[in-house]
């Protein structure tokens, strides 16, 4: 019964719905006929949009899938464009870094090599253009979301206009030292050490003011290597203030990751390192090349040392100040003469007039390339029989250094050479009668360093960038380079002679313990897997004149060094 009523009710609904549909269709047809018959029928009229049917769940899911596919395509295209821009920016940054390092100028702005040498800004900056990182998709940066960059040259982020930047770099050197001679006691001939551990922060404000902060945590202590600010008022007038390398030695000014042998040559024993001071510098670009100058006024440091080696680190140890000046030219840098583009030459000079004391001598200790002492001035001596009392040798007047220097790079071949001559006034009290012996001593040193790339990569004063870097599963083993150096340091003969009045042991250095000359031969093999990762192998032999009892020669020094390096 209920079933019959249900069927009857369903038929009623069906016929009612059918009648309603017929009625609506007929009404629509009459309305269309009336529109066609109206005076305005000649003008086509736009029909009102039909009411869209609500999509089903399946239809909505299909639409979402289509939108997701389109979004994925856009993201892939954007990522490809970003990678292309970053590669172009990295190339520009590396080119600028190579230009800066080739000038061997201390700069406030860091290059992707990491090194950290303070120098006048890069060429692009000197011409009023922004930093290379500024050119990396600056248009896509916003004030709330700054430009971010990561690559072989380090990590950085900047403001929308590129005028304000922060950049992060680092250098980590893990060394092995293995001595094969009679100079090192058994039990200490082999050692591993963390040579450098330097996180580096640098940046720019207002596209004009640069800063750099470079601590070093190696050796179980913390040392501030660089901490300075520089103002680029003009390409010819850049003012730098703080702690940074004095503009003097050529190899010393090279960024440490770019030194071709593990340790510096003997001339660097006579060269000042990092100091506190004020410097004015600039670069003049002429038709065929560039000319760079630096003039600085510094606290002053002993030969081969930094101000952190003072009794109180980074505090001046005397009232007198050092004047340092340097000029360096690359006369064919912008010409088409490929064989001469890599030529650079210059000269540096420093001057101070200072007087030390027996407790603050202001005199250095010289080291071999394997970082062992081979010369130091004599300390105070007690009277022994006929030998009179002698005080410690100390600085007593003018110290002047002069260093002509040059390099040359062409294709796979590189050459670096420098000579350092020093004039140092010294004094020493001898005997009990108040006699003071004085002299002007003139030590000097030179070196010749050559390199050759076995893999055909370009030789450079800056960062070696392998043409085929090492990548797992791809062809290319990086760059392999041979390096060889000969260097020599010679002391003034008057350093080891007694006073003319016949007083015994009145020399400035004891000839029975201190060598009068050191000559070192070093060969090296360098493997640069990428521009950021390298492995170095060095072997050094150093020969000495004097330094043993009775005027005999000190035994030769022989050592094998290795280094694993990461620098960015």
Coordinates of C-alpha atoms in Angstrom, one line a residue:
X1 CA 0.0 0.0 0.0
X2 CA 2.7 2.4 1.0
X3 CA 4.8 1.3 -2.0
X4 CA 1.9 2.0 -4.3
X5 CA 1.5 5.5 -2.8
X6 CA 5.2 6.0 -3.2
X7 CA 5.1 5.1 -6.9
X8 CA 2.0 7.3 -7.4
X9 CA 3.7 10.2 -5.7
X10 CA 6.9 9.8 -7.8
X11 CA 4.8 9.9 -11.0
X12 CA 3.1 13.1 -9.8
X13 CA 6.5 14.8 -9.2
X14 CA 7.8 13.6 -12.6
X15 CA 4.8 15.0 -14.5
X16 CA 4.9 18.2 -12.5
X17 CA 8.6 18.7 -13.2
X18 CA 8.0 18.0 -16.9
X19 CA 5.2 20.5 -17.2
X20 CA 7.3 23.1 -15.5
X21 CA 10.2 22.6 -17.9
X22 CA 7.8 22.8 -20.9
X23 CA 6.4 26.1 -19.5
X24 CA 9.9 27.6 -19.0
X25 CA 11.1 26.6 -22.5
X26 CA 8.0 28.1 -24.1
X27 CA 8.4 31.4 -22.2
X28 CA 12.0 31.6 -23.3
X29 CA 11.1 31.1 -26.9
X30 CA 8.4 33.8 -26.8
X31 CA 10.8 36.2 -25.2
X32 CA 13.4 35.5 -28.0
X33 CA 10.7 36.1 -30.7
X34 CA 9.7 39.4 -29.0
X35 CA 13.4 40.6 -28.9
X36 CA 13.8 39.8 -32.6
X37 CA 10.7 41.8 -33.5
X38 CA 11.7 44.8 -31.5
X39 CA 13.2 47.9 -33.2
X40 CA 16.6 47.3 -31.5
X41 CA 16.9 43.8 -32.9
X42 CA 19.2 45.1 -35.6
X43 CA 21.8 45.8 -32.9
X44 CA 23.2 42.6 -31.5
X45 CA 22.5 42.4 -27.8
X46 CA 24.8 40.6 -25.4
X47 CA 23.0 37.8 -23.7
X48 CA 23.2 37.8 -19.9
X49 CA 25.6 35.2 -18.6
X50 CA 24.1 31.9 -17.7
X51 CA 24.1 31.0 -14.1
X52 CA 27.1 28.6 -13.7
X53 CA 26.5 25.3 -12.2
X54 CA 28.4 24.7 -8.9
X55 CA 31.4 22.5 -9.5
X56 CA 31.6 19.1 -8.0
X57 CA 34.3 18.0 -5.6
X58 CA 36.1 16.1 -8.4
X59 CA 36.0 19.1 -10.6
X60 CA 37.5 21.3 -7.8
X61 CA 40.3 18.8 -7.2
X62 CA 41.1 18.8 -11.0
X63 CA 41.3 22.6 -11.0
X64 CA 43.6 22.5 -8.0
X65 CA 45.9 20.0 -9.7
X66 CA 46.1 22.2 -12.8
X67 CA 46.9 25.3 -10.7
X68 CA 49.6 23.4 -8.8
X69 CA 51.2 22.2 -12.1
X70 CA 51.3 25.8 -13.4
X71 CA 52.8 27.0 -10.1
X72 CA 55.5 24.3 -10.2
X73 CA 56.4 25.4 -13.7
X74 CA 56.7 29.0 -12.6
X75 CA 58.9 28.0 -9.6
X76 CA 61.2 26.0 -11.8
X77 CA 61.6 28.8 -14.2
X78 CA 62.2 31.3 -11.4
X79 CA 64.8 28.9 -9.8
X80 CA 66.6 28.5 -13.1
X81 CA 66.7 32.3 -13.6
X82 CA 68.0 32.8 -10.0
X83 CA 70.8 30.2 -10.5
X84 CA 71.8 31.9 -13.8
X85 CA 72.0 35.3 -12.1
X86 CA 73.9 33.9 -9.2
X87 CA 76.5 32.3 -11.5
X88 CA 76.9 35.6 -13.3
X89 CA 77.2 37.5 -10.0
X90 CA 79.8 35.0 -8.7
X91 CA 81.9 35.4 -11.9
X92 CA 81.7 39.2 -11.5
X93 CA 82.7 39.0 -7.8
X94 CA 85.6 36.7 -8.6
X95 CA 86.8 39.0 -11.4
X96 CA 86.7 42.0 -9.1
X97 CA 88.6 40.0 -6.4
X98 CA 91.3 39.0 -8.9
X99 CA 91.6 42.7 -9.9
X100 CA 92.0 43.8 -6.3
X101 CA 94.5 41.1 -5.3
X102 CA 96.5 41.7 -8.5
X103 CA 97.1 45.2 -7.2
X104 CA 98.4 43.8 -3.9
X105 CA 96.8 46.7 -2.1
X106 CA 95.4 46.5 1.5
X107 CA 91.7 46.9 1.3
X108 CA 88.8 47.5 3.6
X109 CA 86.5 45.5 1.3
X110 CA 86.8 41.8 1.3
X111 CA 87.1 39.8 -1.7
X112 CA 85.8 36.2 -2.2
X113 CA 89.0 34.9 -1.4
X114 CA 89.0 35.1 1.2
X115 CA 91.7 37.3 2.4
X116 CA 91.9 38.9 4.1
X117 CA 94.2 41.9 3.3
X118 CA 92.8 45.4 4.0
X119 CA 93.0 47.4 0.7
X120 CA 91.3 50.2 -1.1
X121 CA 88.0 49.2 -2.6
X122 CA 87.7 47.2 -5.7
X123 CA 87.9 48.8 -9.1
X124 CA 84.2 48.8 -9.6
X125 CA 83.6 50.6 -6.3
X126 CA 86.3 53.1 -7.1
X127 CA 84.4 54.1 -10.2
X128 CA 81.3 54.7 -8.2
X129 CA 79.6 51.4 -9.1
X130 CA 78.1 49.2 -6.3
X131 CA 79.7 46.1 -4.9
X132 CA 79.4 43.0 -7.1
X133 CA 76.9 41.5 -4.7
X134 CA 74.7 44.6 -5.3
X135 CA 74.3 43.5 -9.0
X136 CA 72.8 40.2 -8.0
X137 CA 69.0 40.6 -8.6
X138 CA 68.8 43.8 -6.7
X139 CA 65.4 44.4 -8.3
X140 CA 64.0 41.4 -6.5
X141 CA 65.0 42.6 -3.1
X142 CA 62.6 44.3 -0.7
X143 CA 63.1 46.2 2.5
X144 CA 61.4 43.4 4.4
X145 CA 63.1 40.7 2.4
X146 CA 66.7 41.7 1.5
X147 CA 68.8 40.2 -1.2
X148 CA 70.6 37.0 -0.1
X149 CA 73.5 35.4 -1.8
X150 CA 75.6 32.3 -1.3
X151 CA 78.4 31.1 -3.4
X152 CA 82.2 30.3 -3.6
X153 CA 82.9 33.9 -2.6
X154 CA 81.1 33.7 0.7
X155 CA 77.6 34.5 2.0
X156 CA 76.0 37.9 2.1
X157 CA 72.8 39.8 2.2
X158 CA 72.0 43.4 1.3
X159 CA 69.4 46.2 1.3
X160 CA 67.1 46.8 -1.7
X161 CA 69.5 49.3 -3.3
X162 CA 72.7 47.4 -2.4
X163 CA 74.1 50.3 -0.4
X164 CA 74.1 48.3 2.8
X165 CA 75.6 44.9 3.0
X166 CA 76.9 42.2 5.4
X167 CA 79.2 39.5 4.1
X168 CA 80.5 36.4 5.8
X169 CA 83.8 34.6 4.9
X170 CA 86.1 32.1 6.6
X171 CA 89.5 30.5 6.4
X172 CA 90.5 27.2 8.1
X173 CA 93.9 25.7 7.8
X174 CA 94.9 22.3 9.3
X175 CA 98.6 21.7 9.1
X176 CA 101.0 18.8 9.6
X177 CA 104.7 19.5 10.3
X178 CA 107.3 16.7 10.1
X179 CA 111.0 17.5 10.7
X180 CA 113.8 15.4 9.5
X181 CA 117.0 16.9 11.0
X182 CA 119.1 17.0 14.1
X183 CA 117.8 20.4 15.3
X184 CA 114.5 19.1 16.7
X185 CA 114.5 16.9 19.8
X186 CA 113.1 13.4 19.5
X187 CA 109.4 13.3 20.5
X188 CA 108.6 16.7 18.9
X189 CA 109.5 16.1 15.3
X190 CA 106.0 15.5 14.2
X191 CA 102.8 17.4 15.0
X192 CA 99.4 18.3 13.7
X193 CA 98.1 21.8 14.4
X194 CA 95.2 24.2 13.6
X195 CA 97.1 26.9 11.9
X196 CA 94.2 29.3 11.2
X197 CA 90.6 29.3 12.3
X198 CA 89.1 32.6 11.1
X199 CA 85.5 33.5 10.7
X200 CA 85.3 36.8 8.9
X201 CA 82.6 39.5 9.0
X202 CA 82.7 42.5 6.7
X203 CA 80.2 44.9 5.3
X204 CA 79.3 48.3 3.7
X205 CA 77.0 51.1 4.8
X206 CA 75.8 53.8 2.4
X207 CA 77.9 52.3 -0.4
X208 CA 80.8 54.2 1.0
X209 CA 81.8 53.1 4.5
X210 CA 83.4 49.6 4.8
X211 CA 84.3 47.5 7.8
X212 CA 86.0 44.2 8.5
X213 CA 86.3 42.1 11.7
X214 CA 88.5 39.0 11.5
X215 CA 89.2 37.0 14.7
X216 CA 91.5 33.9 14.8
X217 CA 90.8 31.1 17.2
X218 CA 93.8 28.9 16.2
X219 CA 96.5 27.9 18.6
X220 CA 94.3 27.7 21.7
X221 CA 93.9 31.5 21.9
X222 CA 91.9 34.3 20.4
X223 CA 93.6 37.0 18.3
X224 CA 92.0 39.9 16.5
X225 CA 93.7 39.8 13.1
X226 CA 91.7 42.7 11.5
X227 CA 89.3 45.3 12.9
X228 CA 89.0 48.4 10.8
X229 CA 86.7 50.8 9.1
X230 CA 87.3 52.6 5.7
X231 CA 85.7 55.6 4.0
X232 CA 85.8 55.7 0.2
X233 CA 85.5 59.4 -0.4
X234 CA 87.0 59.1 -3.8
X235 CA 88.9 56.5 -5.9
X236 CA 92.1 58.6 -5.1
X237 CA 91.2 59.2 -1.5
X238 CA 90.3 56.2 0.8
X239 CA 90.8 56.6 4.5
X240 CA 91.3 53.4 6.6
X241 CA 91.5 53.3 10.4
X242 CA 92.0 50.4 12.8
X243 CA 94.0 47.2 12.8
X244 CA 95.2 45.8 9.4
X245 CA 98.3 44.9 7.5
X246 CA 100.9 47.6 7.0
X247 CA 101.3 48.3 3.3
X248 CA 104.8 47.0 2.8
X249 CA 105.7 43.4 1.9
X250 CA 104.4 41.9 -1.4
X251 CA 104.0 38.3 -0.3
X252 CA 102.8 39.5 3.2
X253 CA 100.0 41.6 1.5
X254 CA 98.8 38.6 -0.5
X255 CA 95.7 37.1 1.1
X256 CA 96.8 34.1 3.1
X257 CA 94.7 31.5 1.2
X258 CA 96.5 32.7 -2.0
X259 CA 100.1 32.1 -0.7
X260 CA 101.5 29.5 -3.0
X261 CA 103.6 27.8 -0.3
X262 CA 102.5 27.0 3.2
X263 CA 104.7 29.5 5.0
X264 CA 106.1 32.9 3.8
X265 CA 109.6 33.3 2.5
X266 CA 112.5 34.7 4.6
X267 CA 112.0 38.4 3.4
X268 CA 108.8 38.4 5.5
X269 CA 111.1 38.2 8.6
X270 CA 112.0 41.9 8.0
X271 CA 108.5 43.0 7.0
X272 CA 105.9 44.4 9.4
X273 CA 102.6 42.5 9.7
X274 CA 99.4 43.8 11.2
X275 CA 99.4 47.1 13.2
X276 CA 97.1 49.8 14.5
X277 CA 97.1 53.0 12.5
X278 CA 95.6 55.4 10.0
X279 CA 96.1 55.0 6.2
X280 CA 95.3 57.1 3.1
X281 CA 95.2 55.2 -0.2
X282 CA 93.9 55.4 -3.7
X283 CA 94.1 54.1 -7.2
X284 CA 94.7 56.1 -10.4
X285 CA 93.6 54.5 -13.6
X286 CA 95.3 55.6 -16.8
X287 CA 95.0 54.6 -20.4
X288 CA 97.0 51.3 -20.2
X289 CA 96.9 50.4 -16.5
X290 CA 96.6 51.4 -12.9
X291 CA 98.8 53.0 -10.2
X292 CA 98.1 52.5 -6.5
X293 CA 99.5 54.3 -3.5
X294 CA 99.2 54.0 0.3
X295 CA 100.6 56.2 3.1
X296 CA 100.1 55.2 6.7
X297 CA 100.9 56.3 10.2
X298 CA 101.2 53.3 12.6
X299 CA 102.1 52.4 16.2
X300 CA 105.0 50.4 14.7
X301 CA 105.9 46.7 15.2
X302 CA 109.1 44.8 15.2
X303 CA 110.2 43.0 12.1
X304 CA 107.9 40.1 11.1
X305 CA 105.4 40.6 13.9
X306 CA 102.0 42.0 14.6
X307 CA 100.9 44.3 17.3
X308 CA 99.2 41.4 19.1
X309 CA 102.7 40.1 19.8
X310 CA 103.4 43.0 22.1
X311 CA 103.7 42.5 25.9
X312 CA 100.2 43.8 26.1
X313 CA 98.5 42.8 22.9
X314 CA 97.3 45.5 20.6
X315 CA 98.7 48.2 22.9
X316 CA 101.6 50.4 21.6
X317 CA 105.0 49.5 23.2
X318 CA 106.6 52.9 22.7
X319 CA 105.7 56.5 22.0
X320 CA 107.3 56.7 18.5
X321 CA 105.3 56.0 15.4
X322 CA 106.1 54.4 12.0
X323 CA 105.6 56.1 8.7
X324 CA 104.9 53.6 5.8
X325 CA 104.5 54.4 2.1
X326 CA 104.0 52.2 -0.9
X327 CA 103.4 52.6 -4.6
X328 CA 102.5 49.8 -7.0
X329 CA 101.9 49.9 -10.7
X330 CA 100.3 47.5 -13.3
X331 CA 101.3 49.5 -16.4
X332 CA 99.8 47.1 -19.0
X333 CA 96.8 45.8 -17.1
X334 CA 94.1 47.3 -19.5
X335 CA 96.0 46.8 -22.8
X336 CA 95.7 44.1 -25.4
X337 CA 99.2 42.9 -24.7
X338 CA 98.4 39.6 -23.2
X339 CA 102.0 38.8 -22.4
X340 CA 102.3 42.0 -20.3
X341 CA 98.9 42.3 -18.6
X342 CA 100.1 40.3 -15.6
X343 CA 103.1 42.5 -14.8
X344 CA 103.2 44.6 -11.7
X345 CA 106.0 46.4 -9.8
X346 CA 106.4 48.8 -6.9
X347 CA 108.4 49.9 -3.9
X348 CA 107.7 50.3 -0.2
X349 CA 109.5 52.2 2.5
X350 CA 109.0 52.6 6.3
X351 CA 110.7 54.9 8.8
X352 CA 110.8 55.4 12.6
X353 CA 113.2 56.9 15.1
X354 CA 112.8 55.0 18.4
X355 CA 114.8 54.0 21.5
X356 CA 114.2 50.8 23.4
X357 CA 115.7 49.6 26.6
X358 CA 117.1 46.4 28.1
X359 CA 113.6 45.3 29.2
X360 CA 111.8 46.5 26.0
X361 CA 114.4 46.1 23.3
X362 CA 112.1 46.7 20.3
X363 CA 114.2 44.2 18.3
X364 CA 113.0 41.0 16.5
X365 CA 113.7 37.3 16.4
X366 CA 114.0 35.8 13.0
X367 CA 112.4 32.4 12.0
X368 CA 113.0 30.0 9.2
X369 CA 110.3 29.0 6.7
X370 CA 109.5 26.1 9.1
X371 CA 108.8 28.6 11.9
X372 CA 111.8 27.8 14.1
X373 CA 114.0 30.5 15.5
X374 CA 117.5 30.9 13.9
X375 CA 118.5 34.4 15.1
X376 CA 117.9 36.6 18.1
X377 CA 119.9 39.6 19.5
X378 CA 122.0 38.9 22.6
X379 CA 120.3 39.2 26.0
X380 CA 122.0 40.5 29.2
X381 CA 125.1 38.6 30.4
X382 CA 126.6 38.3 33.9
X383 CA 130.3 38.8 34.5
X384 CA 132.3 35.6 34.4
X385 CA 136.0 36.0 35.2
X386 CA 137.5 38.4 32.7
X387 CA 134.2 38.7 30.8
X388 CA 132.6 42.0 31.7
X389 CA 128.9 42.5 32.4
X390 CA 126.9 43.2 29.2
X391 CA 123.3 44.4 29.0
X392 CA 120.8 43.3 26.4
X393 CA 121.0 44.7 22.9
X394 CA 118.2 47.3 22.1
X395 CA 117.0 49.6 19.4
X396 CA 118.7 53.0 19.6
X397 CA 117.6 55.3 16.8
X398 CA 116.5 55.1 13.2
X399 CA 114.9 52.0 11.7
X400 CA 114.3 52.3 8.0
X401 CA 113.1 49.6 5.5
X402 CA 113.1 49.7 1.7
X403 CA 111.6 47.0 -0.5
X404 CA 111.5 46.9 -4.3
X405 CA 109.0 44.2 -5.4
X406 CA 107.4 42.7 -8.5
X407 CA 105.3 39.9 -9.9
X408 CA 104.5 38.5 -13.4
X409 CA 101.7 36.1 -14.4
X410 CA 101.1 34.8 -17.9
X411 CA 98.9 31.8 -18.8
X412 CA 100.0 28.9 -16.5
X413 CA 103.3 30.6 -15.3
X414 CA 103.7 32.9 -12.3
X415 CA 106.6 34.7 -10.7
X416 CA 106.9 36.8 -7.5
X417 CA 110.1 38.5 -6.2
X418 CA 111.0 41.0 -3.6
X419 CA 114.0 42.4 -1.8
X420 CA 114.0 44.0 1.7
X421 CA 116.9 46.1 3.0
X422 CA 116.9 47.4 6.6
X423 CA 118.9 50.0 8.5
X424 CA 118.6 49.5 12.3
X425 CA 120.5 51.5 14.9
X426 CA 121.3 49.4 18.0
X427 CA 123.1 49.9 21.3
X428 CA 124.5 47.7 24.2
X429 CA 126.1 48.6 27.5
X430 CA 129.4 46.8 28.1
X431 CA 131.3 46.4 31.3
X432 CA 130.9 48.3 34.6
X433 CA 132.3 51.6 33.5
X434 CA 129.3 52.9 31.6
X435 CA 130.6 52.1 28.2
X436 CA 127.8 51.8 25.6
X437 CA 128.6 50.3 22.2
X438 CA 126.5 51.6 19.3
X439 CA 126.3 50.6 15.6
X440 CA 124.1 50.8 12.5
X441 CA 123.3 47.3 11.3
X442 CA 122.0 46.5 7.8
X443 CA 120.3 43.1 7.4
X444 CA 118.7 42.3 4.1
X445 CA 116.7 39.5 2.5
X446 CA 115.4 38.4 -0.9
X447 CA 113.3 35.7 -2.5
X448 CA 112.3 34.4 -6.0
X449 CA 109.1 32.3 -6.2
X450 CA 107.8 30.6 -9.3
X451 CA 104.6 28.6 -10.0
X452 CA 103.3 26.6 -12.9
X453 CA 99.9 25.0 -13.4
X454 CA 100.1 21.4 -14.7
X455 CA 96.4 21.4 -15.6
X456 CA 96.6 24.6 -17.8
X457 CA 94.8 26.8 -15.3
X458 CA 95.6 30.5 -15.2
X459 CA 98.3 31.7 -12.8
X460 CA 97.3 34.6 -10.7
X461 CA 98.3 36.7 -7.7
X462 CA 94.8 36.1 -6.4
X463 CA 92.6 33.0 -6.0
X464 CA 93.2 30.0 -8.3
X465 CA 89.9 29.1 -9.9
X466 CA 90.1 25.6 -11.5
X467 CA 88.7 25.5 -15.0
X468 CA 87.4 22.0 -14.2
X469 CA 86.7 21.8 -10.5
X470 CA 86.4 18.5 -8.8
X471 CA 82.9 17.2 -8.6
X472 CA 82.0 13.6 -7.8
X473 CA 80.7 11.7 -10.8
X474 CA 81.8 14.4 -13.3
X475 CA 85.0 14.9 -15.3
X476 CA 87.5 17.3 -13.8
X477 CA 90.1 17.0 -11.0
X478 CA 90.5 20.7 -10.2
X479 CA 93.9 22.5 -10.6
X480 CA 97.3 21.1 -9.9
X481 CA 100.2 23.5 -9.4
X482 CA 103.9 23.2 -8.9
X483 CA 105.7 25.9 -6.8
X484 CA 109.4 26.5 -6.1
X485 CA 111.2 29.2 -4.0
X486 CA 114.6 30.2 -3.0
X487 CA 115.0 32.8 -0.3
X488 CA 117.8 34.2 1.8
X489 CA 118.3 36.4 4.9
X490 CA 121.7 37.8 5.7
X491 CA 122.8 39.6 8.9
X492 CA 125.3 42.5 9.0
X493 CA 128.8 41.1 9.9
X494 CA 129.1 43.9 12.6
X495 CA 126.3 42.1 14.4
X496 CA 128.8 39.5 15.6
X497 CA 132.0 41.5 16.2
X498 CA 133.3 42.7 19.5
X499 CA 133.9 46.3 20.4
X500 CA 137.1 48.0 19.3
X501 CA 138.3 48.4 22.8
X502 CA 138.8 44.7 23.1
X503 CA 136.0 44.0 25.6
X504 CA 135.0 40.3 25.3
X505 CA 131.5 39.3 24.4
X506 CA 130.5 42.8 23.5
X507 CA 128.8 41.7 20.2
X508 CA 125.2 42.4 19.5
X509 CA 124.5 38.7 18.8
X510 CA 126.4 35.6 19.9
X511 CA 128.1 34.0 16.9
X512 CA 128.4 30.7 18.7
X513 CA 124.6 30.3 18.8
X514 CA 123.1 32.7 16.2
X515 CA 123.5 32.1 12.4
X516 CA 124.7 35.0 10.2
X517 CA 122.8 33.8 7.1
X518 CA 120.0 31.4 6.2
X519 CA 119.3 30.2 2.7
X520 CA 116.1 28.1 2.1
X521 CA 115.0 26.0 -0.9
X522 CA 111.3 25.0 -0.9
X523 CA 109.3 23.0 -3.4
X524 CA 105.6 22.5 -3.3
X525 CA 102.7 20.7 -4.9
X526 CA 99.2 22.2 -4.6
X527 CA 95.9 20.6 -5.5
X528 CA 93.0 23.0 -5.7
X529 CA 89.9 20.7 -5.8
X530 CA 87.8 23.9 -6.1
X531 CA 88.5 27.5 -5.6
X532 CA 87.5 27.0 -1.9
X533 CA 89.2 23.7 -1.0
X534 CA 92.9 22.9 -1.4
X535 CA 95.6 20.4 -0.3
X536 CA 99.3 21.5 -0.1
X537 CA 102.5 19.5 0.2
X538 CA 105.9 21.3 0.8
X539 CA 109.4 20.2 1.4
X540 CA 112.0 22.7 2.7
X541 CA 115.8 22.6 3.3
X542 CA 117.5 25.5 5.0
X543 CA 121.3 25.9 5.1
X544 CA 123.0 28.2 7.7
X545 CA 126.2 30.1 7.8
X546 CA 127.6 30.1 11.4
X547 CA 125.4 29.5 14.4
X548 CA 127.6 26.9 16.1
X549 CA 130.6 26.8 18.4
X550 CA 133.9 28.0 17.0
X551 CA 132.4 29.5 14.0
X552 CA 131.0 26.3 12.6
X553 CA 127.8 26.1 10.6
X554 CA 124.6 25.1 12.2
X555 CA 123.2 21.9 10.9
X556 CA 120.8 22.0 8.0
X557 CA 117.1 22.2 8.7
X558 CA 114.8 19.8 6.8
X559 CA 111.0 19.6 7.0
X560 CA 108.0 18.3 5.3
X561 CA 104.7 20.3 5.6
X562 CA 101.2 19.6 4.5
X563 CA 98.0 21.6 4.7
X564 CA 94.3 21.0 4.3
X565 CA 92.5 24.3 3.6
X566 CA 89.0 25.6 3.3
X567 CA 88.6 29.3 2.4
X568 CA 85.6 31.2 1.1

